[in-house]
PDB file of C-alpha atoms in Angstrom:
ATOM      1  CA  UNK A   1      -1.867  32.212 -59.860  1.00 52.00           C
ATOM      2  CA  UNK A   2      -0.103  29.950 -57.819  1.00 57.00           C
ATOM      3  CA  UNK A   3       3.765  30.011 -57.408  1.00 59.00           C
ATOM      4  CA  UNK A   4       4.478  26.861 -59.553  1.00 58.00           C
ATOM      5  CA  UNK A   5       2.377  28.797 -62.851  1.00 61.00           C
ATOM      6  CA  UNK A   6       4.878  32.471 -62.093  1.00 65.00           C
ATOM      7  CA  UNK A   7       7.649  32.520 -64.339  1.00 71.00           C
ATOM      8  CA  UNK A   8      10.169  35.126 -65.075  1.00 79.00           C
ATOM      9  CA  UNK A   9       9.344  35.567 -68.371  1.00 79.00           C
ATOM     10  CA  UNK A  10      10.016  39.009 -69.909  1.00 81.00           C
ATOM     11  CA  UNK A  11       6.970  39.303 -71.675  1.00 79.00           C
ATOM     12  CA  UNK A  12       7.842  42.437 -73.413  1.00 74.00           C
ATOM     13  CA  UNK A  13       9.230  40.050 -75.711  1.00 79.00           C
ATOM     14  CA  UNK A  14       6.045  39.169 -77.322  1.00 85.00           C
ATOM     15  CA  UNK A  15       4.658  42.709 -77.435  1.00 83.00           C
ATOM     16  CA  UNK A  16       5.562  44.019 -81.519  1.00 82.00           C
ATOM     17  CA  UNK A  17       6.526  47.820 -80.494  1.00 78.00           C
ATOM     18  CA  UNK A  18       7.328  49.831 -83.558  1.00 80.00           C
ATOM     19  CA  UNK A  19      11.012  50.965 -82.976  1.00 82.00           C
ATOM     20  CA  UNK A  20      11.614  54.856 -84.654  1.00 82.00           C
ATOM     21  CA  UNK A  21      14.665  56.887 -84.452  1.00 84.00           C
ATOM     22  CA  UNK A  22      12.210  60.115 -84.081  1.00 80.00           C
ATOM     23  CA  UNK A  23      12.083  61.898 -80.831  1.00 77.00           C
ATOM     24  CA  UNK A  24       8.799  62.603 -78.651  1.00 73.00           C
ATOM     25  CA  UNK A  25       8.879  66.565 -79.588  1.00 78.00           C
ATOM     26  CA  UNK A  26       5.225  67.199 -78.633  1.00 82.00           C
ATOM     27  CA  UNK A  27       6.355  67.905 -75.155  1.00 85.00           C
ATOM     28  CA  UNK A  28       2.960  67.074 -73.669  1.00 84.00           C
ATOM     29  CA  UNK A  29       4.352  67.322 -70.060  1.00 85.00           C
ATOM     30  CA  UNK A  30       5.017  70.522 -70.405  1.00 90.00           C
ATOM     31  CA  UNK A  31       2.399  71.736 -72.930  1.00 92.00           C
ATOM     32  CA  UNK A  32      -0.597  70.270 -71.140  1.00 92.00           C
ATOM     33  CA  UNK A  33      -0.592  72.530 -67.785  1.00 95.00           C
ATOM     34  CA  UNK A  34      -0.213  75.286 -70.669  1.00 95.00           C
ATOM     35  CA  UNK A  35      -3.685  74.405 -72.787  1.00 95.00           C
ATOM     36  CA  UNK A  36      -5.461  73.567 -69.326  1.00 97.00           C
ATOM     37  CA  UNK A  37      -4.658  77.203 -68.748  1.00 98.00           C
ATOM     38  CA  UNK A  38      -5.324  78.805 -71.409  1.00 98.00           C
ATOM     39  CA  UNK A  39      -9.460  76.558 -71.554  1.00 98.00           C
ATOM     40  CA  UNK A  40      -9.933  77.294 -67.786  1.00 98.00           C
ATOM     41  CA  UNK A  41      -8.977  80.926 -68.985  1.00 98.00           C
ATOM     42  CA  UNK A  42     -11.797  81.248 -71.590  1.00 98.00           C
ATOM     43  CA  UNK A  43     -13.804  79.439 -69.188  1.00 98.00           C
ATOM     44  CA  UNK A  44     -14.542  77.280 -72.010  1.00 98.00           C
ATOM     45  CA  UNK A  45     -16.320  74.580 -69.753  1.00 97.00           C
ATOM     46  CA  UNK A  46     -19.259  76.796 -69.395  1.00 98.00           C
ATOM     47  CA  UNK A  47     -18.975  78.281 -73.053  1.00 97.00           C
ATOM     48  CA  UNK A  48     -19.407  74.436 -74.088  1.00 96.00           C
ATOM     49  CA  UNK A  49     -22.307  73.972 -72.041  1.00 95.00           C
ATOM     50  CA  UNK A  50     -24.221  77.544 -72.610  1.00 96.00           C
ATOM     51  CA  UNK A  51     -24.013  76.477 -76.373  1.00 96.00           C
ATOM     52  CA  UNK A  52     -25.357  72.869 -75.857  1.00 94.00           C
ATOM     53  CA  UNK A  53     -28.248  74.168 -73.790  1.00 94.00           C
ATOM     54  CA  UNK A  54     -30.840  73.764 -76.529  1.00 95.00           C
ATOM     55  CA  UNK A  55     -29.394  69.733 -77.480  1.00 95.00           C
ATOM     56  CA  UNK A  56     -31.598  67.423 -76.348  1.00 95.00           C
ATOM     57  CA  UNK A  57     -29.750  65.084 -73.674  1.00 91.00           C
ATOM     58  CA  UNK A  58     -27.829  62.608 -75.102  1.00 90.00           C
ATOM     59  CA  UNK A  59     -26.457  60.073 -72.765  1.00 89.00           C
ATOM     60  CA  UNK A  60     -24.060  57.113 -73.461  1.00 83.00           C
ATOM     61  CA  UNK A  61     -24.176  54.221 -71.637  1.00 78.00           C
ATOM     62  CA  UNK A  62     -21.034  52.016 -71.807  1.00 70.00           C
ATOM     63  CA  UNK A  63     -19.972  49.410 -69.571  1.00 63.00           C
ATOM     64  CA  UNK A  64     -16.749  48.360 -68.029  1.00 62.00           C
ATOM     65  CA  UNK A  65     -14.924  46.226 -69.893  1.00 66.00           C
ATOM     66  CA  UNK A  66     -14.828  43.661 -66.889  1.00 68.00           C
ATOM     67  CA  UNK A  67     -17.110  43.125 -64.320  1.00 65.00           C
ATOM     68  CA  UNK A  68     -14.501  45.041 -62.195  1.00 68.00           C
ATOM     69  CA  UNK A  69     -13.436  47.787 -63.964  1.00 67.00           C
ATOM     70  CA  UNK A  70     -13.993  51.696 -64.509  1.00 68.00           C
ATOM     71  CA  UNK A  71     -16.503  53.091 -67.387  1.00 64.00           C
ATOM     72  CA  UNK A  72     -14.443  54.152 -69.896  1.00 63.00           C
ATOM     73  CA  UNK A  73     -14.936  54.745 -73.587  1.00 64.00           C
ATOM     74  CA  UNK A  74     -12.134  53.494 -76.011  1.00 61.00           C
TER      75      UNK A  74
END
């Protein structure tokens, strides 16, 4: 982009961004660390894996969605 094509443009302004009077209560920051805890506690990475043992291997491939970008799914 060359410096005639910038503008300063708030371009929020053409975003629709549902406006709500609730408040975040989920408190993810601070819940997050607390469930990360609690799965590396049960040491339910291996539990996961012991019971998929028997599964055939199933294996998903998705591409970037730019010629530049990081796999990703969603």
């Amino acid at each position: 982009m060359t410096e005639e094509n910038k503008t300063d443009r708030d371009w929020s302004e053409t975003l629709y961004l549902p406006k709500t009077e609730f408040p975040m209560r989920a408190g993810l920051p601070q819940k997050e660390p607390e469930i990360v805890a609690r799965w590396q506690e049960m040491d339910l990475y291996r539990l996961l894996r012991e019971d998929a043992k028997d599964r055939p291997l199933y294996v998903l491939h998705d591409g970037p969605p730019y010629a530049n970008g990081n796999i990703h799914i969603g």
